[in-house]
Amino acid sequence: MVRDRLLVACLCSAGMVVALQQTLVIPLLPDFPRLLDTSVQGASWLVTATLLTGAVCTPVLTRLADMVGKRRVVLVCLAAVAAGGVLGAVASSLPGAIVARAVAGAGVPLIPISVAILQEELPDGRLPARVALLSSTLAVGTAVGMPLAGVMAEALSWRAVFWFSGLAGLAMIAAVVRLVPASKGRAPGRFDVPGAVVLAAAVAALLLVITQAGAWGWTSGAVIALAAGSALATAVWITLELRVRHPLVDVRVSVRPVVLLANAGSLLIGFVMFMNLLVTSQLLQLPASTDAGLGMDSMRAGLWMTPIALSFGLFASASSPVTRRFGAQATLVAGALLLSVAYVGRIFLSDGLWQIIVASIAVSAGSAFAYAALPVVIMRAVPPWQISSANGFNNLLRSIGTSMSSAVLAAVLAAATARTAGEAVHHYRQAFEHMFLIGALVAFAAFLVTLPLIRLADRPAASSVS
C-alpha cells in the first residue's frame, strides 16, 4: 500500500514538472523581445518550439516505452526537461533559448507513459482513481505554470524560471530511479522508423500552420504549402501504418469506435480546457482602461489563477466515484456537457473578479472530469502492450487542440481591434463573449461526439480496468 502511494506520488509529481513546460514562458513573452534582443514574432518561437518537439516526440517515445521499457523512457523525458531548463537558464540569445525550449518539449510524453506504468503496477480496484489523479496533473501543471512563472520572474528573475525547471527535472530523475519499478512486459516487433518520420513531418507541418498562420497570413504560400504537406504526409502515414506488421500507431485499433470517439473528444476538450486558462489570464491582466480587463500585474494575476489550477485536481479526484459507479465513458460525457454549460455561464459572468474566477473554476470542473476519464476509456479499449502508444496518440490530439485554442484566441483578439483616426480601438468585451460562445459550441460538439460511448460495450482487450 505504501509502495503504491509512493509510486503514484512520484509519477504525479513528475507529470506536474512536465506539464509546467507548456506554459512556463507564456507570462514572460512580452519581456523576451527586450531580454533576448528579438521581435515579438521571434519570441513566440519559445512556445512553438516546445509544442513541436512535444508533438513529434509523443508518438515516438510512447511507442518506444512499450518496446524497451517504460521507466527508461520516463527517465529520458525527465532528462530532457532538466537539460532544457539548464540550457534556458544560461541562454544569452534567442536561438539558444529556442533550443532549450525544444529540448524540454521532449518530456511531454511522460504522462501517457506513466498511465501505462500505473496499469502495470496497481490493482484494478484502485486504478481509475489513481489514473484520474495522474491525468489531472497535465491540466494542473499547465494552469500552475503561468502564475508560477509570473511570481518567480517578479520576485527573482526570468532565469530563475528555467533554473527551477532544470532542478525539478533532476530531482524527479532521482525519485523515479528510487520509486518506479522496471517494466514487466515488452511490446513485440521492431520500431517503425518510416512511420515515425512521416508522422513527425505531418504533425510538425500542422502545428506550424496553427501557430504561425496568424503572423504569416492564412493565404500565404508558406501556410498553404505546409497545410497541403501535412495532409499529404498524413495520407502517406496511414498507408504505411496499414502495411507494416508492427506500426508506430495501430490505425486499425485507432478506428475502433471507442478509441476513435475518445480521440475526437480529446481534440475538442483540449481546445476548451486551454482556452479557459488563456482567456482568464487575459481578463485579469488587460489594462483596466479597456472594456474588459482588471489591470493586474503578472504576480497578482498568477496568485488569482492558482485556485483555478488547484480546483482541477480536486474535481479530478471527485470524478473517481462517478467513474466507479457509472463508468469512464459516462464521466467523459458528463465532463463535456458540464464544459458546455460552464462556457455559456462565462458569457454572462465576466464583470468582476469573483465572477471571472468562479466561472473559470466551473470550466475547470468539466475539464477535470473529462481529462480524468479519457485515459481509462483508452486503456479499456486497447491491448495492454499498446496502452502507452494509444494514450500517447490521444495526448497528441489533445495538444493539437490546445494549440488551436491559442491561434483562435489570437485571431479573435486581432479582429476585435479597429483603427479610428489613426488610433487603435479595442472591443475586448465583445471578443471574449465570442470566445466563450465558441467554447460552448466546441464543448457541446465534444458532448455529441462522446455521447455514443455510453451505448458502446466495454470490451477490454486482454485486461480490464474496473
Short mmCIF file of C-alpha atoms in Angstrom, two decimals:
data_model
loop_
_atom_site.label_atom_id
_atom_site.label_comp_id
_atom_site.label_asym_id
_atom_site.label_seq_id
_atom_site.Cartn_x
_atom_site.Cartn_y
_atom_site.Cartn_z
CA MET A 1 0.00 0.00 0.00
CA VAL A 2 2.76 2.47 0.97
CA ARG A 3 4.76 1.45 -2.10
CA ASP A 4 1.76 2.11 -4.35
CA ARG A 5 1.17 5.53 -2.80
CA LEU A 6 4.81 6.49 -3.26
CA LEU A 7 4.67 5.34 -6.88
CA VAL A 8 1.57 7.43 -7.58
CA ALA A 9 3.04 10.46 -5.79
CA CYS A 10 6.27 10.14 -7.76
CA LEU A 11 4.59 9.86 -11.15
CA CYS A 12 2.11 12.66 -10.39
CA SER A 13 4.97 14.95 -9.32
CA ALA A 14 6.89 14.09 -12.48
CA GLY A 15 3.75 14.78 -14.51
CA MET A 16 3.41 18.20 -12.90
CA VAL A 17 7.02 19.08 -13.73
CA VAL A 18 6.50 18.09 -17.37
CA ALA A 19 3.13 19.85 -17.67
CA LEU A 20 4.68 23.08 -16.39
CA GLN A 21 6.82 23.24 -19.53
CA GLN A 22 3.81 24.08 -21.69
CA THR A 23 3.07 27.42 -20.03
CA LEU A 24 6.15 28.48 -18.04
CA VAL A 25 7.29 31.03 -20.61
CA ILE A 26 3.88 32.43 -21.55
CA PRO A 27 3.87 35.20 -18.88
CA LEU A 28 7.40 36.17 -19.96
CA LEU A 29 6.65 36.53 -23.68
CA PRO A 30 6.08 40.32 -23.50
CA ASP A 31 9.55 40.73 -21.93
CA PHE A 32 11.57 38.37 -24.13
CA PRO A 33 11.92 40.80 -27.09
CA ARG A 34 13.81 43.13 -24.74
CA LEU A 35 15.65 40.41 -22.81
CA LEU A 36 16.84 38.46 -25.85
CA ASP A 37 17.03 41.30 -28.38
CA THR A 38 14.39 39.89 -30.70
CA SER A 39 10.95 40.63 -32.10
CA VAL A 40 7.57 39.63 -30.74
CA GLN A 41 7.30 37.08 -33.54
CA GLY A 42 10.73 35.71 -32.69
CA ALA A 43 9.81 35.34 -29.03
CA SER A 44 6.71 33.34 -29.96
CA TRP A 45 9.01 30.54 -31.12
CA LEU A 46 9.82 29.86 -27.47
CA VAL A 47 6.30 28.44 -27.21
CA THR A 48 6.16 26.93 -30.69
CA ALA A 49 9.43 25.00 -30.21
CA THR A 50 8.07 23.19 -27.16
CA LEU A 51 4.81 22.36 -28.92
CA LEU A 52 6.63 20.99 -31.96
CA THR A 53 9.05 18.71 -30.13
CA GLY A 54 6.37 17.58 -27.70
CA ALA A 55 4.04 16.66 -30.54
CA VAL A 56 6.76 14.92 -32.55
CA CYS A 57 8.21 13.01 -29.59
CA THR A 58 4.89 11.85 -28.09
CA PRO A 59 4.06 9.05 -30.56
CA VAL A 60 7.74 8.10 -30.89
CA LEU A 61 8.63 7.86 -27.20
CA THR A 62 5.34 6.30 -26.12
CA ARG A 63 5.86 3.51 -28.67
CA LEU A 64 9.47 3.07 -27.51
CA ALA A 65 8.21 2.87 -23.93
CA ASP A 66 6.05 -0.11 -24.86
CA MET A 67 9.05 -1.74 -26.55
CA VAL A 68 12.15 -1.01 -24.42
CA GLY A 69 10.67 -0.30 -21.00
CA LYS A 70 8.53 2.47 -19.58
CA ARG A 71 10.83 3.55 -16.74
CA ARG A 72 13.72 4.01 -19.15
CA VAL A 73 11.75 6.33 -21.37
CA VAL A 74 10.33 8.24 -18.37
CA LEU A 75 13.94 8.93 -17.35
CA VAL A 76 14.70 10.14 -20.87
CA CYS A 77 11.73 12.53 -20.67
CA LEU A 78 12.88 13.94 -17.33
CA ALA A 79 16.46 14.26 -18.58
CA ALA A 80 15.13 16.35 -21.47
CA VAL A 81 13.23 18.61 -19.05
CA ALA A 82 16.30 19.04 -16.85
CA ALA A 83 18.60 19.75 -19.80
CA GLY A 84 16.13 22.20 -21.31
CA GLY A 85 15.86 24.08 -18.04
CA VAL A 86 19.61 24.42 -17.60
CA LEU A 87 20.15 25.41 -21.23
CA GLY A 88 17.43 28.05 -20.94
CA ALA A 89 18.90 29.45 -17.74
CA VAL A 90 22.30 30.06 -19.36
CA ALA A 91 20.99 31.12 -22.78
CA SER A 92 22.08 34.58 -23.88
CA SER A 93 20.36 34.72 -27.27
CA LEU A 94 17.10 33.73 -28.90
CA PRO A 95 18.49 30.68 -30.77
CA GLY A 96 19.90 29.26 -27.54
CA ALA A 97 16.61 29.79 -25.72
CA ILE A 98 14.65 28.17 -28.57
CA VAL A 99 16.93 25.12 -28.46
CA ALA A 100 16.38 24.91 -24.70
CA ARG A 101 12.63 25.01 -25.08
CA ALA A 102 12.72 22.43 -27.86
CA VAL A 103 14.76 20.05 -25.70
CA ALA A 104 12.35 20.48 -22.77
CA GLY A 105 9.42 19.66 -25.05
CA ALA A 106 10.71 16.11 -25.41
CA GLY A 107 9.47 15.48 -21.86
CA VAL A 108 5.80 15.77 -22.85
CA PRO A 109 5.25 12.01 -23.45
CA LEU A 110 5.90 11.26 -19.76
CA ILE A 111 2.25 11.43 -18.67
CA PRO A 112 0.77 8.85 -21.08
CA ILE A 113 3.71 6.54 -20.32
CA SER A 114 3.09 6.98 -16.59
CA VAL A 115 -0.54 5.97 -17.09
CA ALA A 116 0.68 2.68 -18.55
CA ILE A 117 3.02 2.19 -15.58
CA LEU A 118 0.09 2.53 -13.19
CA GLN A 119 -1.86 -0.01 -15.22
CA GLU A 120 1.01 -2.48 -14.75
CA GLU A 121 1.65 -1.86 -11.07
CA LEU A 122 -1.67 -1.09 -9.34
CA PRO A 123 -4.58 -3.40 -8.56
CA ASP A 124 -7.63 -2.86 -10.74
CA GLY A 125 -9.79 -1.55 -7.90
CA ARG A 126 -7.58 1.47 -7.25
CA LEU A 127 -6.57 2.17 -10.83
CA PRO A 128 -9.33 4.59 -12.02
CA ALA A 129 -8.82 6.98 -9.10
CA ARG A 130 -5.03 6.99 -9.50
CA VAL A 131 -5.23 7.44 -13.26
CA ALA A 132 -7.65 10.35 -12.74
CA LEU A 133 -5.18 12.00 -10.38
CA LEU A 134 -2.26 11.45 -12.74
CA SER A 135 -4.20 12.66 -15.76
CA SER A 136 -5.20 15.81 -13.90
CA THR A 137 -1.54 16.78 -13.49
CA LEU A 138 -1.44 17.71 -17.17
CA ALA A 139 -4.05 20.42 -16.70
CA VAL A 140 -2.96 21.38 -13.16
CA GLY A 141 0.64 21.80 -14.25
CA THR A 142 -0.41 23.73 -17.33
CA ALA A 143 -2.51 26.05 -15.18
CA VAL A 144 0.13 26.44 -12.45
CA GLY A 145 2.86 27.22 -14.98
CA MET A 146 1.58 30.70 -15.76
CA PRO A 147 1.18 32.01 -12.20
CA LEU A 148 4.36 30.30 -11.01
CA ALA A 149 6.46 31.84 -13.78
CA GLY A 150 4.94 35.26 -13.19
CA VAL A 151 5.66 35.19 -9.47
CA MET A 152 9.22 33.86 -9.89
CA ALA A 153 10.07 36.38 -12.60
CA GLU A 154 8.76 39.27 -10.49
CA ALA A 155 10.43 38.13 -7.27
CA LEU A 156 13.72 36.82 -8.74
CA SER A 157 14.43 36.89 -12.48
CA TRP A 158 13.38 35.22 -15.70
CA ARG A 159 16.39 32.91 -15.49
CA ALA A 160 15.11 31.59 -12.16
CA VAL A 161 12.13 30.11 -14.02
CA PHE A 162 14.47 27.98 -16.13
CA TRP A 163 16.70 27.04 -13.18
CA PHE A 164 13.62 25.86 -11.31
CA SER A 165 12.58 23.71 -14.27
CA GLY A 166 16.03 22.15 -14.58
CA LEU A 167 16.42 21.40 -10.88
CA ALA A 168 12.89 19.97 -10.67
CA GLY A 169 13.71 17.65 -13.56
CA LEU A 170 16.88 16.43 -11.83
CA ALA A 171 15.02 15.85 -8.56
CA MET A 172 12.39 13.78 -10.32
CA ILE A 173 15.05 11.65 -12.04
CA ALA A 174 16.33 10.66 -8.60
CA ALA A 175 12.79 9.92 -7.40
CA VAL A 176 11.92 7.77 -10.43
CA VAL A 177 15.11 5.74 -10.11
CA ARG A 178 14.23 5.04 -6.48
CA LEU A 179 10.46 4.52 -6.65
CA VAL A 180 9.42 3.34 -10.12
CA PRO A 181 9.99 -0.36 -10.93
CA ALA A 182 11.20 -1.63 -14.27
CA SER A 183 8.53 -2.63 -16.79
CA LYS A 184 7.18 -6.15 -16.61
CA GLY A 185 6.46 -6.64 -20.30
CA ARG A 186 7.57 -5.54 -23.74
CA ALA A 187 5.67 -4.99 -26.97
CA PRO A 188 6.80 -7.26 -29.80
CA GLY A 189 8.38 -6.22 -33.08
CA ARG A 190 10.74 -3.59 -34.43
CA PHE A 191 10.40 0.16 -34.15
CA ASP A 192 8.56 1.67 -37.11
CA VAL A 193 11.12 4.26 -38.29
CA PRO A 194 9.36 5.27 -41.55
CA GLY A 195 6.07 5.71 -39.71
CA ALA A 196 7.74 7.86 -37.06
CA VAL A 197 9.43 10.11 -39.62
CA VAL A 198 6.31 10.65 -41.73
CA LEU A 199 4.06 11.26 -38.71
CA ALA A 200 6.59 13.73 -37.30
CA ALA A 201 6.55 15.64 -40.58
CA ALA A 202 2.75 15.68 -40.72
CA VAL A 203 2.35 16.88 -37.13
CA ALA A 204 5.14 19.48 -37.37
CA ALA A 205 3.65 20.97 -40.53
CA LEU A 206 0.17 21.09 -38.98
CA LEU A 207 1.39 22.81 -35.82
CA LEU A 208 3.35 25.37 -37.83
CA VAL A 209 0.14 26.20 -39.69
CA ILE A 210 -1.80 26.54 -36.43
CA THR A 211 0.80 28.60 -34.56
CA GLN A 212 2.25 30.77 -37.33
CA ALA A 213 -0.61 31.38 -39.76
CA GLY A 214 -1.66 34.49 -37.84
CA ALA A 215 1.75 36.06 -38.44
CA TRP A 216 2.42 34.70 -41.93
CA GLY A 217 -1.14 35.08 -43.22
CA TRP A 218 -3.64 32.28 -43.74
CA THR A 219 -3.42 32.65 -47.52
CA SER A 220 0.37 32.92 -47.68
CA GLY A 221 2.30 30.44 -49.79
CA ALA A 222 4.11 29.00 -46.76
CA VAL A 223 0.89 28.26 -44.87
CA ILE A 224 -0.83 26.72 -47.90
CA ALA A 225 2.23 24.59 -48.66
CA LEU A 226 2.51 23.40 -45.05
CA ALA A 227 -1.19 22.57 -44.85
CA ALA A 228 -1.05 20.61 -48.10
CA GLY A 229 2.15 18.89 -46.98
CA SER A 230 0.59 17.90 -43.67
CA ALA A 231 -2.46 16.42 -45.40
CA LEU A 232 -0.29 14.51 -47.88
CA ALA A 233 2.04 13.23 -45.15
CA THR A 234 -0.95 12.08 -43.09
CA ALA A 235 -2.32 10.10 -46.03
CA VAL A 236 1.09 8.52 -46.64
CA TRP A 237 1.45 7.72 -42.94
CA ILE A 238 -1.92 5.96 -42.74
CA THR A 239 -0.99 3.89 -45.80
CA LEU A 240 2.35 2.93 -44.23
CA GLU A 241 0.81 2.03 -40.88
CA LEU A 242 -1.72 -0.28 -42.52
CA ARG A 243 1.05 -2.18 -44.29
CA VAL A 244 3.67 -2.72 -41.57
CA ARG A 245 3.44 -5.58 -39.11
CA HIS A 246 4.30 -3.53 -36.02
CA PRO A 247 3.13 0.06 -36.66
CA LEU A 248 4.02 3.13 -34.62
CA VAL A 249 0.28 3.66 -34.03
CA ASP A 250 -2.09 0.81 -34.79
CA VAL A 251 -4.52 2.52 -37.15
CA ARG A 252 -6.90 -0.44 -37.06
CA VAL A 253 -7.18 -0.08 -33.29
CA SER A 254 -7.47 3.70 -33.61
CA VAL A 255 -10.57 3.43 -35.79
CA ARG A 256 -12.41 1.21 -33.33
CA PRO A 257 -15.50 3.20 -32.33
CA VAL A 258 -14.47 3.69 -28.68
CA VAL A 259 -10.92 4.81 -29.50
CA LEU A 260 -11.98 6.96 -32.44
CA LEU A 261 -14.65 8.82 -30.47
CA ALA A 262 -12.37 9.25 -27.45
CA ASN A 263 -9.63 10.70 -29.65
CA ALA A 264 -12.04 13.10 -31.35
CA GLY A 265 -13.34 14.18 -27.96
CA SER A 266 -9.78 14.68 -26.71
CA LEU A 267 -9.02 17.14 -29.51
CA LEU A 268 -12.10 19.22 -28.70
CA ILE A 269 -11.68 19.06 -24.92
CA GLY A 270 -8.03 20.11 -25.18
CA PHE A 271 -9.22 23.19 -27.07
CA VAL A 272 -11.75 24.32 -24.45
CA MET A 273 -9.58 23.46 -21.44
CA PHE A 274 -6.64 25.61 -22.54
CA MET A 275 -8.82 28.42 -23.85
CA ASN A 276 -10.25 28.82 -20.35
CA LEU A 277 -6.77 29.48 -18.94
CA LEU A 278 -5.74 31.83 -21.73
CA VAL A 279 -8.90 33.94 -21.60
CA THR A 280 -8.89 34.17 -17.81
CA SER A 281 -5.27 35.31 -17.82
CA GLN A 282 -6.12 37.97 -20.40
CA LEU A 283 -9.13 39.22 -18.43
CA LEU A 284 -7.04 39.59 -15.29
CA GLN A 285 -4.10 41.38 -16.93
CA LEU A 286 -5.57 43.59 -19.64
CA PRO A 287 -5.47 47.27 -18.62
CA ALA A 288 -8.41 48.47 -16.58
CA SER A 289 -8.85 51.25 -19.15
CA THR A 290 -10.12 48.67 -21.63
CA ASP A 291 -13.70 47.46 -21.60
CA ALA A 292 -12.79 44.06 -20.16
CA GLY A 293 -9.52 43.93 -18.18
CA LEU A 294 -8.80 44.21 -14.46
CA GLY A 295 -5.29 45.65 -14.87
CA MET A 296 -3.39 43.20 -12.64
CA ASP A 297 0.36 42.65 -12.86
CA SER A 298 1.67 39.16 -13.59
CA MET A 299 2.30 38.29 -9.93
CA ARG A 300 -1.17 39.25 -8.71
CA ALA A 301 -2.85 37.61 -11.70
CA GLY A 302 -0.79 34.50 -11.04
CA LEU A 303 -2.00 34.30 -7.47
CA TRP A 304 -5.62 34.53 -8.60
CA MET A 305 -5.02 31.81 -11.21
CA THR A 306 -3.83 29.40 -8.51
CA PRO A 307 -7.33 28.44 -7.21
CA ILE A 308 -8.31 27.55 -10.76
CA ALA A 309 -5.34 25.20 -11.05
CA LEU A 310 -5.93 23.61 -7.65
CA SER A 311 -9.63 23.10 -8.36
CA PHE A 312 -8.69 20.93 -11.32
CA GLY A 313 -7.00 18.39 -9.05
CA LEU A 314 -9.92 18.43 -6.62
CA PHE A 315 -12.51 17.83 -9.33
CA ALA A 316 -10.39 15.10 -10.92
CA SER A 317 -10.38 13.26 -7.59
CA ALA A 318 -14.12 13.84 -7.24
CA SER A 319 -14.68 12.18 -10.61
CA SER A 320 -13.42 8.80 -9.37
CA PRO A 321 -16.67 7.77 -7.60
CA VAL A 322 -18.60 8.73 -10.72
CA THR A 323 -16.32 6.54 -12.83
CA ARG A 324 -16.70 3.61 -10.44
CA ARG A 325 -20.49 3.95 -10.36
CA PHE A 326 -21.31 4.81 -13.97
CA GLY A 327 -18.15 4.07 -15.97
CA ALA A 328 -15.43 6.16 -17.56
CA GLN A 329 -17.49 6.82 -20.68
CA ALA A 330 -20.29 8.42 -18.66
CA THR A 331 -17.76 10.53 -16.74
CA LEU A 332 -16.28 11.77 -20.01
CA VAL A 333 -19.69 12.66 -21.44
CA ALA A 334 -20.71 14.42 -18.20
CA GLY A 335 -17.50 16.44 -18.28
CA ALA A 336 -18.13 17.57 -21.85
CA LEU A 337 -21.71 18.60 -21.04
CA LEU A 338 -20.57 20.50 -17.94
CA LEU A 339 -17.96 22.29 -20.05
CA SER A 340 -20.61 23.48 -22.47
CA VAL A 341 -22.89 24.75 -19.69
CA ALA A 342 -19.98 26.44 -17.90
CA TYR A 343 -18.94 28.30 -21.04
CA VAL A 344 -22.48 29.57 -21.51
CA GLY A 345 -22.21 30.85 -17.94
CA ARG A 346 -18.95 32.61 -18.75
CA ILE A 347 -20.74 34.72 -21.37
CA PHE A 348 -22.72 36.35 -18.55
CA LEU A 349 -20.14 36.17 -15.74
CA SER A 350 -17.22 38.40 -16.68
CA ASP A 351 -17.91 41.71 -14.97
CA GLY A 352 -15.84 41.34 -11.81
CA LEU A 353 -13.03 39.35 -10.25
CA TRP A 354 -15.18 36.84 -8.39
CA GLN A 355 -17.41 36.21 -11.40
CA ILE A 356 -14.35 35.53 -13.56
CA ILE A 357 -12.76 33.15 -11.04
CA VAL A 358 -15.95 31.23 -10.21
CA ALA A 359 -16.89 30.82 -13.88
CA SER A 360 -13.38 29.68 -14.71
CA ILE A 361 -13.47 27.10 -11.90
CA ALA A 362 -16.74 25.77 -13.33
CA VAL A 363 -15.00 25.21 -16.66
CA SER A 364 -12.13 23.52 -14.80
CA ALA A 365 -14.64 21.11 -13.23
CA GLY A 366 -15.82 19.92 -16.62
CA SER A 367 -12.25 19.71 -17.92
CA ALA A 368 -11.18 17.69 -14.88
CA PHE A 369 -13.94 15.11 -15.31
CA ALA A 370 -13.10 14.71 -19.00
CA TYR A 371 -9.32 14.59 -18.54
CA ALA A 372 -9.64 12.03 -15.74
CA ALA A 373 -11.84 9.73 -17.81
CA LEU A 374 -10.04 9.82 -21.16
CA PRO A 375 -7.04 7.59 -20.26
CA VAL A 376 -9.33 4.99 -18.65
CA VAL A 377 -11.54 4.88 -21.75
CA ILE A 378 -8.47 4.32 -23.93
CA MET A 379 -6.96 1.71 -21.60
CA ARG A 380 -10.12 -0.38 -21.71
CA ALA A 381 -10.23 -0.36 -25.50
CA VAL A 382 -6.67 -1.37 -26.47
CA PRO A 383 -4.37 -4.34 -25.77
CA PRO A 384 -2.04 -3.92 -22.74
CA TRP A 385 1.09 -3.71 -24.92
CA GLN A 386 -0.38 -0.69 -26.76
CA ILE A 387 -1.50 1.37 -23.76
CA SER A 388 1.44 3.80 -23.83
CA SER A 389 1.26 4.43 -27.56
CA ALA A 390 -2.56 4.65 -27.62
CA ASN A 391 -2.65 7.14 -24.74
CA GLY A 392 0.26 8.98 -26.33
CA PHE A 393 -1.68 9.45 -29.56
CA ASN A 394 -4.69 10.62 -27.55
CA ASN A 395 -2.42 13.07 -25.73
CA LEU A 396 -1.05 14.29 -29.07
CA LEU A 397 -4.55 15.15 -30.29
CA ARG A 398 -5.24 16.97 -27.03
CA SER A 399 -2.06 19.02 -27.55
CA ILE A 400 -3.15 19.93 -31.06
CA GLY A 401 -6.44 21.12 -29.56
CA THR A 402 -4.65 23.36 -27.07
CA SER A 403 -2.53 24.82 -29.87
CA MET A 404 -5.66 25.57 -31.87
CA SER A 405 -7.18 27.45 -28.93
CA SER A 406 -4.19 29.82 -28.80
CA ALA A 407 -4.46 30.51 -32.52
CA VAL A 408 -8.21 31.12 -32.36
CA LEU A 409 -7.88 33.49 -29.40
CA ALA A 410 -5.17 35.47 -31.18
CA ALA A 411 -7.33 35.74 -34.30
CA VAL A 412 -10.43 36.84 -32.37
CA LEU A 413 -8.50 39.48 -30.40
CA ALA A 414 -6.90 40.78 -33.60
CA ALA A 415 -10.32 41.05 -35.23
CA ALA A 416 -11.57 43.00 -32.20
CA THR A 417 -9.06 45.77 -32.83
CA ALA A 418 -10.01 48.58 -35.20
CA ARG A 419 -8.30 51.84 -36.08
CA THR A 420 -10.20 55.11 -35.72
CA ALA A 421 -8.47 58.36 -36.66
CA GLY A 422 -5.15 56.54 -36.60
CA GLU A 423 -5.65 55.12 -33.10
CA ALA A 424 -6.32 51.50 -32.16
CA VAL A 425 -9.74 50.87 -30.63
CA HIS A 426 -10.16 47.55 -28.82
CA HIS A 427 -13.51 45.81 -28.38
CA TYR A 428 -12.25 43.16 -25.97
CA ARG A 429 -15.52 42.50 -24.15
CA GLN A 430 -17.22 41.51 -27.37
CA ALA A 431 -14.19 39.41 -28.35
CA PHE A 432 -14.27 37.47 -25.10
CA GLU A 433 -18.01 36.90 -25.39
CA HIS A 434 -17.34 35.44 -28.84
CA MET A 435 -14.62 33.21 -27.37
CA PHE A 436 -16.98 31.94 -24.67
CA LEU A 437 -19.60 31.20 -27.32
CA ILE A 438 -17.00 29.32 -29.37
CA GLY A 439 -16.03 27.41 -26.23
CA ALA A 440 -19.64 26.46 -25.54
CA LEU A 441 -20.13 25.23 -29.10
CA VAL A 442 -16.88 23.25 -29.18
CA ALA A 443 -17.67 21.69 -25.78
CA PHE A 444 -21.16 20.77 -26.96
CA ALA A 445 -19.60 19.20 -30.04
CA ALA A 446 -17.40 17.16 -27.69
CA PHE A 447 -20.54 16.10 -25.82
CA LEU A 448 -22.22 14.96 -29.04
CA VAL A 449 -19.08 13.14 -30.21
CA THR A 450 -18.58 11.25 -26.95
CA LEU A 451 -22.26 10.55 -26.17
CA PRO A 452 -22.32 7.30 -28.22
CA LEU A 453 -19.58 5.92 -25.95
CA ILE A 454 -22.20 5.22 -23.27
CA ARG A 455 -24.02 2.84 -25.61
CA LEU A 456 -20.87 1.04 -26.76
CA ALA A 457 -19.99 -2.19 -24.99
CA ASP A 458 -16.92 -2.12 -22.76
CA ARG A 459 -14.70 -4.87 -24.18
CA PRO A 460 -11.19 -4.90 -22.69
CA ALA A 461 -8.59 -6.37 -24.99
CA ALA A 462 -6.60 -8.54 -22.62
CA SER A 463 -7.00 -6.98 -19.23
CA SER A 464 -9.62 -4.76 -17.77
CA VAL A 465 -9.76 -1.71 -15.65
CA SER A 466 -12.50 -1.80 -13.08
#
